[in-house]
PDB file of C-alpha atoms in Angstrom:
ATOM      1  CA  MET A 299      -0.301  -0.193   0.050  1.00 46.00           C
ATOM      2  CA  ASN A 300       1.088   3.419  -0.884  1.00 52.00           C
ATOM      3  CA  PRO A 301       2.157   5.526   2.305  1.00 54.00           C
ATOM      4  CA  ALA A 302      -0.101   8.437   0.640  1.00 63.00           C
ATOM      5  CA  GLU A 303      -3.540   6.819  -0.490  1.00 72.00           C
ATOM      6  CA  PRO A 304      -5.491   7.187   2.409  1.00 74.00           C
ATOM      7  CA  SER A 305      -6.691   4.461   4.391  1.00 84.00           C
ATOM      8  CA  ARG A 306     -10.782   4.513   5.015  1.00 86.00           C
ATOM      9  CA  LEU A 307     -13.410   3.123   6.833  1.00 86.00           C
ATOM     10  CA  TYR A 308     -17.113   2.596   6.268  1.00 89.00           C
ATOM     11  CA  TYR A 309     -19.854   2.760   8.911  1.00 87.00           C
ATOM     12  CA  PHE A 310     -23.380   1.468   8.142  1.00 88.00           C
ATOM     13  CA  GLY A 311     -26.142   1.965  10.193  1.00 82.00           C
ATOM     14  CA  PHE A 312     -29.441  -0.306  10.685  1.00 80.00           C
ATOM     15  CA  GLY A 313     -32.984   0.879   9.292  1.00 78.00           C
ATOM     16  CA  ASN A 314     -35.965  -0.158   7.933  1.00 80.00           C
ATOM     17  CA  ASN A 315     -34.077  -4.089   6.728  1.00 86.00           C
ATOM     18  CA  GLU A 316     -32.056  -2.439   4.933  1.00 87.00           C
ATOM     19  CA  LEU A 317     -27.905  -0.745   5.575  1.00 88.00           C
ATOM     20  CA  ILE A 318     -27.963   3.045   5.883  1.00 85.00           C
ATOM     21  CA  PRO A 319     -24.723   4.663   4.821  1.00 86.00           C
ATOM     22  CA  ILE A 320     -23.210   6.461   7.657  1.00 85.00           C
ATOM     23  CA  TYR A 321     -19.592   7.807   7.507  1.00 86.00           C
ATOM     24  CA  ASN A 322     -16.755   7.035   5.542  1.00 86.00           C
ATOM     25  CA  ILE A 323     -13.931   8.116   7.778  1.00 85.00           C
ATOM     26  CA  LYS A 324     -10.572   8.630   6.099  1.00 80.00           C
ATOM     27  CA  SER A 325      -6.901   8.657   7.439  1.00 81.00           C
ATOM     28  CA  VAL A 326      -3.271   9.495   5.468  1.00 81.00           C
ATOM     29  CA  GLY A 327      -0.149   9.619   6.662  1.00 79.00           C
ATOM     30  CA  ASP A 328       2.881  10.314   4.274  1.00 75.00           C
ATOM     31  CA  GLY A 329       5.769  12.877   6.610  1.00 75.00           C
ATOM     32  CA  ASP A 330       2.052  15.296   7.116  1.00 87.00           C
ATOM     33  CA  TYR A 331      -0.729  13.209   7.912  1.00 88.00           C
ATOM     34  CA  HIS A 332      -4.691  13.179   8.875  1.00 88.00           C
ATOM     35  CA  SER A 333      -6.696  11.264  10.581  1.00 91.00           C
ATOM     36  CA  GLU A 334     -10.645  11.165  11.515  1.00 92.00           C
ATOM     37  CA  GLU A 335     -12.170   8.880  14.365  1.00 93.00           C
ATOM     38  CA  LEU A 336     -15.749   8.467  15.219  1.00 93.00           C
ATOM     39  CA  ILE A 337     -17.454   8.455  18.933  1.00 95.00           C
ATOM     40  CA  PHE A 338     -20.944   6.216  19.107  1.00 92.00           C
ATOM     41  CA  PRO A 339     -22.763   8.154  22.296  1.00 92.00           C
ATOM     42  CA  ARG A 340     -22.051   4.280  23.644  1.00 94.00           C
ATOM     43  CA  ASP A 341     -18.091   3.960  23.388  1.00 96.00           C
ATOM     44  CA  LYS A 342     -15.337   5.523  25.734  1.00 96.00           C
ATOM     45  CA  GLY A 343     -15.436   9.468  25.831  1.00 94.00           C
ATOM     46  CA  GLY A 344     -18.779   9.045  24.071  1.00 95.00           C
ATOM     47  CA  LYS A 345     -22.086  11.624  24.759  1.00 94.00           C
ATOM     48  CA  PRO A 346     -25.881  10.888  25.318  1.00 92.00           C
ATOM     49  CA  ASN A 347     -28.046  11.043  21.522  1.00 90.00           C
ATOM     50  CA  LEU A 348     -24.155  12.723  19.866  1.00 93.00           C
ATOM     51  CA  VAL A 349     -21.482  10.800  17.025  1.00 93.00           C
ATOM     52  CA  LEU A 350     -18.711  12.940  18.016  1.00 96.00           C
ATOM     53  CA  LEU A 351     -16.211  12.987  15.083  1.00 94.00           C
ATOM     54  CA  LYS A 352     -12.514  13.918  16.049  1.00 95.00           C
ATOM     55  CA  ILE A 353     -10.378  14.842  13.072  1.00 95.00           C
ATOM     56  CA  GLU A 354      -6.155  15.337  13.938  1.00 95.00           C
ATOM     57  CA  ASP A 355      -3.750  16.835  11.426  1.00 93.00           C
ATOM     58  CA  GLY A 356       0.006  17.278  11.799  1.00 93.00           C
ATOM     59  CA  GLU A 357       2.758  19.037   9.977  1.00 93.00           C
ATOM     60  CA  ASP A 358       5.481  17.755   9.842  1.00 92.00           C
ATOM     61  CA  THR A 359       8.322  20.696  11.588  1.00 93.00           C
ATOM     62  CA  GLY A 360      11.165  19.398   9.786  1.00 92.00           C
ATOM     63  CA  LYS A 361      12.219  18.377  12.798  1.00 94.00           C
ATOM     64  CA  ASN A 362      12.793  15.476  15.361  1.00 95.00           C
ATOM     65  CA  TYR A 363      13.075  14.445  19.031  1.00 95.00           C
ATOM     66  CA  LYS A 364      16.010  12.631  20.626  1.00 96.00           C
ATOM     67  CA  ASN A 365      14.796   9.528  19.561  1.00 96.00           C
ATOM     68  CA  GLY A 366      14.576  10.127  16.157  1.00 93.00           C
ATOM     69  CA  ASP A 367      10.666  10.586  15.553  1.00 91.00           C
ATOM     70  CA  PRO A 368       9.788  13.704  13.611  1.00 90.00           C
ATOM     71  CA  VAL A 369       8.059  16.374  15.589  1.00 93.00           C
ATOM     72  CA  TYR A 370       4.140  17.338  14.252  1.00 94.00           C
ATOM     73  CA  LYS A 371       2.639  21.038  14.648  1.00 95.00           C
ATOM     74  CA  LYS A 372      -0.902  18.920  15.089  1.00 96.00           C
ATOM     75  CA  LYS A 373      -4.387  20.642  15.224  1.00 97.00           C
ATOM     76  CA  LYS A 374      -7.276  19.339  16.394  1.00 97.00           C
ATOM     77  CA  GLN A 375     -10.693  19.574  16.657  1.00 96.00           C
ATOM     78  CA  ILE A 376     -14.254  17.667  17.504  1.00 96.00           C
ATOM     79  CA  LYS A 377     -17.366  18.003  15.336  1.00 95.00           C
ATOM     80  CA  GLN A 378     -20.208  17.016  16.776  1.00 96.00           C
ATOM     81  CA  PHE A 379     -23.637  14.907  14.697  1.00 94.00           C
ATOM     82  CA  MET A 380     -27.250  13.956  15.741  1.00 92.00           C
ATOM     83  CA  TRP A 381     -28.248  10.596  14.582  1.00 83.00           C
ATOM     84  CA  ASN A 382     -32.354  10.987  12.856  1.00 80.00           C
ATOM     85  CA  GLY A 383     -32.538   7.469  11.921  1.00 75.00           C
ATOM     86  CA  LYS A 384     -31.154   7.840   8.686  1.00 77.00           C
ATOM     87  CA  PHE A 385     -28.263  10.257   8.233  1.00 79.00           C
ATOM     88  CA  LEU A 386     -26.072  12.522  10.393  1.00 84.00           C
ATOM     89  CA  SER A 387     -26.304  16.195  10.329  1.00 87.00           C
ATOM     90  CA  GLU A 388     -23.248  18.634  12.593  1.00 90.00           C
ATOM     91  CA  LYS A 389     -24.532  19.479  15.063  1.00 88.00           C
ATOM     92  CA  LYS A 390     -23.837  23.274  15.528  1.00 79.00           C
ATOM     93  CA  ARG A 391     -22.316  24.605  18.673  1.00 67.00           C
TER      94      ARG A 391
END
């Protein structure tokens, strides 16, 4: 697999005897990185009646720690979604 090629996870719900596409998670890393994680109400860190999307982006600063690992400038955000039985809609704050 090419490291610049994103890995994807596809989430589906089930309702009215059919699979319903919920969200496509994407993670990619090639120097810089981007990762996404869905957290459902029953998951650790979940919130009642909400699906959380944790997004993290890391930009390689060109510097390294003493152990050789790259130092990243990180940007994190969390988006909140509500599920209506058919799709997720972003909850505005």
